[in-house]
Backbone as a printed PyTorch tensor [residue, N CA C, xyz], in Angstrom:
tensor([[[-14.9340,  13.8870,  -9.0340],
         [-15.0280,  12.8160, -10.0440],
         [-15.5370,  11.5440,  -9.3820]],

        [[-16.7890,  11.2080,  -9.6510],
         [-17.3240,   9.9370,  -9.1230],
         [-17.2670,   8.9280, -10.2330]],

        [[-18.3950,   8.3370, -10.5740],
         [-18.4400,   7.4360, -11.7280],
         [-17.9570,   6.0470, -11.4090]],

        [[-17.7000,   5.2970, -12.4670],
         [-17.3180,   3.8900, -12.3330],
         [-16.0160,   3.7390, -11.5550]],

        [[-15.9430,   2.6660, -10.7850],
         [-14.7600,   2.4120,  -9.9680],
         [-13.5160,   2.2840, -10.8540]],

        [[-13.6510,   1.6130, -11.9740],
         [-12.5460,   1.4650, -12.9090],
         [-12.8280,   2.3380, -14.1210]],

        [[-12.5720,   3.6370, -13.9820],
         [-12.8660,   4.5710, -15.0550],
         [-12.1100,   4.1650, -16.3180]],

        [[-12.7900,   4.2360, -17.4300],
         [-12.1830,   3.9040, -18.7220],
         [-10.9850,   4.8320, -18.9620]],

        [[ -9.9050,   4.2540, -19.4430],
         [ -8.7560,   5.0830, -19.7710],
         [ -7.9000,   5.4620, -18.5730]],

        [[ -8.3410,   5.1140, -17.3900],
         [ -7.4840,   5.3550, -16.2300],
         [ -6.7040,   4.0780, -16.0110]],

        [[ -5.4450,   4.1080, -16.4170],
         [ -4.6610,   2.8840, -16.4170],
         [ -4.4040,   2.3280, -15.0370]],

        [[ -3.9830,   1.0630, -15.0220],
         [ -3.5940,   0.4000, -13.7740],
         [ -2.1010,   0.5190, -13.6020]],

        [[ -1.6820,   0.6830, -12.3510],
         [ -0.2560,   0.7020, -12.0710],
         [  0.0450,  -0.2560, -10.9280]],

        [[  1.3090,  -0.6420, -10.8700],
         [  1.8280,  -1.4730,  -9.7900],
         [  3.0090,  -0.7140,  -9.2070]],

        [[  3.0880,  -0.6480,  -7.8860],
         [  4.2250,   0.0190,  -7.2580],
         [  4.5980,  -0.6910,  -5.9580]],

        [[  5.8910,  -0.8070,  -5.7220],
         [  6.3860,  -1.4190,  -4.4950],
         [  6.6230,  -0.2990,  -3.4840]],

        [[  6.5020,  -0.6210,  -2.2110],
         [  6.7160,   0.4030,  -1.1780],
         [  7.4250,  -0.1890,   0.0160]],

        [[  8.0990,   0.6840,   0.7410],
         [  8.7110,   0.3130,   2.0270],
         [  8.5690,   1.5050,   2.9510]],

        [[  8.0260,   1.2610,   4.1510],
         [  7.7710,   2.3370,   5.1020],
         [  8.6520,   2.1240,   6.3360]],

        [[  9.3790,   3.1810,   6.6980],
         [ 10.2700,   3.1390,   7.8650],
         [  9.6990,   3.9930,   8.9870]],

        [[ 10.1480,   3.7020,  10.2080],
         [  9.6850,   4.4380,  11.3760],
         [  9.1670,   3.4610,  12.4060]],

        [[  8.2570,   3.9490,  13.2510],
         [  7.6400,   3.0460,  14.2320],
         [  6.4160,   2.4320,  13.5520]],

        [[  6.6480,   1.3530,  12.8190],
         [  5.5770,   0.7840,  11.9880],
         [  5.3200,  -0.7000,  12.2640]],

        [[  6.0620,  -1.2760,  13.2050],
         [  5.7840,  -2.6720,  13.5750],
         [  5.2060,  -2.6930,  14.9880]],

        [[  4.2410,  -3.6040,  15.2040],
         [  3.6190,  -3.7160,  16.5200],
         [  2.6080,  -2.6110,  16.7740]],

        [[  2.1790,  -1.9320,  15.7160],
         [  1.1970,  -0.8410,  15.8750],
         [  0.0220,  -1.0380,  14.9020]],

        [[ -0.2250,  -2.3080,  14.5350],
         [ -1.3330,  -2.6540,  13.6430],
         [ -1.2200,  -1.9800,  12.2690]],

        [[  0.0050,  -1.6500,  11.8820],
         [  0.2030,  -0.9540,  10.6080],
         [ -0.2910,  -1.7780,   9.4290]],

        [[  0.0050,  -3.0750,   9.4650],
         [ -0.4190,  -3.9340,   8.3440],
         [ -1.9330,  -4.0190,   8.2400]],

        [[ -2.5890,  -4.1630,   9.3900],
         [ -4.0550,  -4.2760,   9.3900],
         [ -4.7000,  -2.9940,   8.8640]],

        [[ -4.1830,  -1.8460,   9.2840],
         [ -4.7350,  -0.5760,   8.8060],
         [ -4.4460,  -0.3660,   7.3190]],

        [[ -3.2430,  -0.7780,   6.8850],
         [ -2.9090,  -0.6560,   5.4590],
         [ -3.8530,  -1.4990,   4.6190]],

        [[ -4.1170,  -2.7220,   5.0900],
         [ -5.0400,  -3.6030,   4.3880],
         [ -6.4350,  -2.9780,   4.3190]],

        [[ -6.8780,  -2.4080,   5.4230],
         [ -8.1940,  -1.7910,   5.4730],
         [ -8.3230,  -0.6130,   4.5190]],

        [[ -7.2770,   0.2000,   4.4940],
         [ -7.2740,   1.3710,   3.6180],
         [ -7.2260,   0.9530,   2.1450]],

        [[ -6.4050,  -0.0610,   1.8470],
         [ -6.3060,  -0.5610,   0.4650],
         [ -7.6560,  -1.1070,  -0.0030]],

        [[ -8.3230,  -1.8510,   0.8690],
         [ -9.6300,  -2.4170,   0.5050],
         [-10.6610,  -1.3180,   0.3040]],

        [[-10.6040,  -0.2840,   1.1500],
         [-11.5350,   0.8410,   1.0190],
         [-11.3530,   1.5090,  -0.3450]],

        [[-10.1080,   1.5580,  -0.8180],
         [ -9.8120,   2.1980,  -2.0970],
         [ -9.9690,   1.2410,  -3.2840]],

        [[-10.2340,  -0.0390,  -2.9780],
         [-10.4020,  -1.0120,  -4.0530],
         [ -9.0950,  -1.4590,  -4.6830]],

        [[ -8.0200,  -1.4350,  -3.9020],
         [ -6.6960,  -1.8230,  -4.4180],
         [ -6.3560,  -3.2430,  -4.0150]],

        [[ -5.4280,  -3.8350,  -4.7430],
         [ -4.9440,  -5.1740,  -4.4050],
         [ -3.4300,  -5.1190,  -4.1850]],

        [[ -2.9040,  -6.1690,  -3.5930],
         [ -1.4750,  -6.2330,  -3.3250],
         [ -1.2190,  -6.9510,  -2.0200]],

        [[ -0.1750,  -6.5170,  -1.3230],
         [  0.1710,  -7.1900,  -0.0660],
         [  0.9990,  -6.2550,   0.8150]],

        [[  1.1230,  -6.6610,   2.0690],
         [  1.9160,  -5.9140,   3.0480],
         [  2.5360,  -6.9230,   4.0040]],

        [[  3.7720,  -6.6760,   4.4220],
         [  4.4140,  -7.5580,   5.3930],
         [  5.4580,  -6.7860,   6.1950]],

        [[  5.7640,  -7.3170,   7.3880],
         [  6.8630,  -6.7640,   8.1800],
         [  8.1610,  -7.3340,   7.6320]],

        [[  9.2270,  -6.5590,   7.6970],
         [ 10.5270,  -7.0710,   7.3020],
         [ 11.3380,  -7.3680,   8.5580]],

        [[ 12.4530,  -8.0790,   8.3760],
         [ 13.2910,  -8.4310,   9.5270],
         [ 14.0510,  -7.2080,  10.0420]],

        [[ 14.1000,  -6.1280,   9.2740],
         [ 14.8480,  -4.9410,   9.7330],
         [ 13.9070,  -3.8160,  10.1850]],

        [[ 12.7090,  -4.1670,  10.6190],
         [ 11.8620,  -3.1920,  11.2970],
         [ 11.0240,  -2.2810,  10.4270]],

        [[ 10.9910,  -2.5690,   9.1180],
         [ 10.1450,  -1.7570,   8.2410],
         [  8.9320,  -2.5790,   7.8080]],

        [[  8.0520,  -1.9280,   7.0760],
         [  6.9050,  -2.6200,   6.4770],
         [  7.0350,  -2.4170,   4.9760]],

        [[  6.8480,  -3.5220,   4.2300],
         [  6.9760,  -3.3900,   2.7750],
         [  5.8310,  -4.1000,   2.0920]],

        [[  5.6960,  -3.8350,   0.8150],
         [  4.6500,  -4.5060,   0.0620],
         [  4.5300,  -3.9790,  -1.3510]],

        [[  3.3810,  -4.2780,  -1.9390],
         [  3.1080,  -3.8700,  -3.3060],
         [  1.6550,  -3.4410,  -3.3900]],

        [[  1.4060,  -2.4170,  -4.1840],
         [  0.0430,  -1.9220,  -4.4090],
         [ -0.2400,  -1.9730,  -5.9010]],

        [[ -1.4380,  -2.4050,  -6.2620],
         [ -1.8610,  -2.3770,  -7.6650],
         [ -3.2990,  -1.8790,  -7.7510]],

        [[ -3.5600,  -1.0970,  -8.7760],
         [ -4.9070,  -0.5960,  -9.0130],
         [ -4.8840,   0.6260,  -9.8900]],

        [[ -6.0360,   1.3040, -10.0090],
         [ -6.1200,   2.5240, -10.8260],
         [ -5.1490,   3.5760, -10.2700]],

        [[ -4.4650,   4.2690, -11.1650],
         [ -3.4210,   5.2210, -10.7620],
         [ -3.8480,   6.1720,  -9.6590]],

        [[ -5.0110,   6.7980,  -9.8010],
         [ -5.4320,   7.8030,  -8.8100],
         [ -5.6050,   7.1910,  -7.4220]],

        [[ -6.1230,   5.9540,  -7.3670],
         [ -6.3310,   5.2790,  -6.0800],
         [ -4.9950,   4.8790,  -5.4610]],

        [[ -4.0840,   4.4260,  -6.3150],
         [ -2.7440,   4.0610,  -5.8330],
         [ -2.0710,   5.2950,  -5.2240]],

        [[ -2.2280,   6.4450,  -5.8900],
         [ -1.6510,   7.6960,  -5.3670],
         [ -2.2190,   8.0080,  -3.9820]],

        [[ -3.5250,   7.7700,  -3.8030],
         [ -4.1520,   8.0260,  -2.5050],
         [ -3.5300,   7.1630,  -1.4140]],

        [[ -3.3060,   5.8830,  -1.7240],
         [ -2.7060,   5.0030,  -0.7120],
         [ -1.2480,   5.3920,  -0.4620]],

        [[ -0.5470,   5.8530,  -1.5000],
         [  0.8380,   6.2980,  -1.3150],
         [  0.8730,   7.4810,  -0.3350]],

        [[ -0.0400,   8.4210,  -0.4920],
         [ -0.1130,   9.5670,   0.4190],
         [ -0.4000,   9.0880,   1.8400]],

        [[ -1.3130,   8.1270,   1.9620],
         [ -1.6870,   7.5870,   3.2680],
         [ -0.4770,   6.9200,   3.9220]],

        [[  0.2970,   6.1630,   3.1320],
         [  1.4890,   5.4780,   3.6390],
         [  2.5750,   6.4870,   4.0400]],

        [[  2.5780,   7.6240,   3.3520],
         [  3.6040,   8.6270,   3.6110],
         [  3.2890,   9.4420,   4.8570]],

        [[  1.9900,   9.7030,   5.0910],
         [  1.6160,  10.7060,   6.0930],
         [  0.7590,  10.2110,   7.2420]],

        [[  0.0190,   9.1230,   7.0570],
         [ -0.9920,   8.7730,   8.0520],
         [ -0.6810,   7.4660,   8.7600]],

        [[ -0.8160,   6.3540,   8.0490],
         [ -0.5340,   5.0660,   8.6850],
         [ -1.5430,   4.7220,   9.7730]],

        [[ -1.1770,   3.8320,  10.6690],
         [ -2.0990,   3.4520,  11.7510],
         [ -1.9750,   4.4710,  12.8830]],

        [[ -3.0000,   4.5540,  13.7420],
         [ -3.0150,   5.5960,  14.7820],
         [ -1.7570,   5.6680,  15.6400]],

        [[ -1.1460,   4.5090,  15.9920],
         [  0.0110,   4.5380,  16.8700],
         [  1.3470,   4.6140,  16.1180]],

        [[  1.2820,   4.5490,  14.8120],
         [  2.5310,   4.5220,  14.0590],
         [  3.1610,   5.9090,  13.9710]],

        [[  4.4730,   5.9070,  13.7410],
         [  5.1710,   7.1540,  13.4290],
         [  6.0250,   6.8680,  12.2070]],

        [[  5.6300,   7.4470,  11.1090],
         [  6.3010,   7.1760,   9.8330],
         [  7.4600,   8.1560,   9.6510]],

        [[  8.6510,   7.6230,   9.4340],
         [  9.7750,   8.5350,   9.1750],
         [ 10.0110,   8.6470,   7.6710]],

        [[  9.7150,   7.5830,   6.9310],
         [  9.9620,   7.6260,   5.4930],
         [  9.1400,   6.5680,   4.7700]],

        [[  8.6230,   6.9240,   3.6170],
         [  7.9550,   5.9460,   2.7460],
         [  8.6270,   6.0530,   1.3970]],

        [[  9.1490,   4.9250,   0.9340],
         [  9.8390,   4.8960,  -0.3530],
         [  9.0470,   4.0400,  -1.3280]],

        [[  8.9920,   4.5080,  -2.5780],
         [  8.2540,   3.7910,  -3.6070],
         [  9.2010,   3.4720,  -4.7530]],

        [[  9.0500,   2.2750,  -5.3030],
         [  9.9700,   1.8560,  -6.3600],
         [  9.2570,   0.9240,  -7.3480]],

        [[  9.9300,   0.6500,  -8.4420],
         [  9.4350,  -0.3060,  -9.4610],
         [  8.0360,   0.0290,  -9.9480]],

        [[  7.7340,   1.3110, -10.0880],
         [  6.3890,   1.6360, -10.5800],
         [  6.2780,   1.2920, -12.0580]],

        [[  5.2030,   0.6220, -12.4220],
         [  5.0150,   0.2940, -13.8390],
         [  3.5320,   0.1850, -14.1650]],

        [[  3.2350,   0.4340, -15.4270],
         [  1.8710,   0.2540, -15.8960],
         [  1.6000,  -1.2360, -16.0770]],

        [[  0.4180,  -1.6860, -15.7080],
         [  0.0570,  -3.0860, -15.9030],
         [ -1.2860,  -3.1330, -16.6300]],

        [[ -1.5430,  -4.2390, -17.3140],
         [ -2.8060,  -4.3440, -18.0490],
         [ -3.8660,  -5.0670, -17.2360]],

        [[ -3.4240,  -5.8460, -16.2400],
         [ -4.3750,  -6.5590, -15.3880],
         [ -3.7860,  -6.6800, -13.9880]],

        [[ -4.6480,  -6.7570, -12.9950],
         [ -4.2010,  -6.9100, -11.6110],
         [ -3.5890,  -8.2900, -11.4280]],

        [[ -2.4880,  -8.3540, -10.7050],
         [ -1.7940,  -9.6300, -10.4900],
         [ -2.1250, -10.2780,  -9.1550]],

        [[ -2.9630,  -9.6080,  -8.3680],
         [ -3.3890, -10.1600,  -7.0690],
         [ -4.9050, -10.1450,  -7.0200]],

        [[ -5.4780, -11.0670,  -6.2500],
         [ -6.9460, -11.1190,  -6.1490],
         [ -7.4820, -10.1460,  -5.1040]],

        [[ -6.6810,  -9.9460,  -4.0590],
         [ -7.1230,  -9.0310,  -3.0080],
         [ -5.8830,  -8.4250,  -2.3420]],

        [[ -6.0710,  -7.8050,  -1.1900],
         [ -4.9310,  -7.1980,  -0.4880],
         [ -4.6600,  -8.0290,   0.7480]],

        [[ -3.5130,  -8.6830,   0.7620],
         [ -3.2040,  -9.6450,   1.8280],
         [ -2.1260,  -9.1720,   2.7730]],

        [[ -2.2440,  -9.6380,   4.0120],
         [ -1.1710,  -9.4490,   4.9860],
         [ -0.3230, -10.7170,   4.9310]],

        [[  0.9410, -10.5760,   4.5550],
         [  1.8290, -11.7370,   4.4880],
         [  2.6230, -11.8340,   5.7770]],

        [[  2.8730, -13.0590,   6.2020],
         [  3.6680, -13.2570,   7.4080],
         [  5.1390, -13.1590,   7.0470]]])
């Protein structure tokens, strides 16, 4: 399935995520941002004080699913992901972020 980036009738979703494991100090945020931009998604990513990485993804459902798989299984080359949790998934009518940012 190629076609338009925002296929008609393919709704937008927003989902929060938190990734546990060896995910800080391994360029995880930079790689997540790169992957999100490649997929045309918006949102954010940040390190937490308890050693995880968290954020929010928004975009077409199929693309969001792709990034969820990436967060679950791949991550940055040096990372070791033990768990990726997703929450607060909801349909949205418009994107709430302009791009995908790394928050401090």
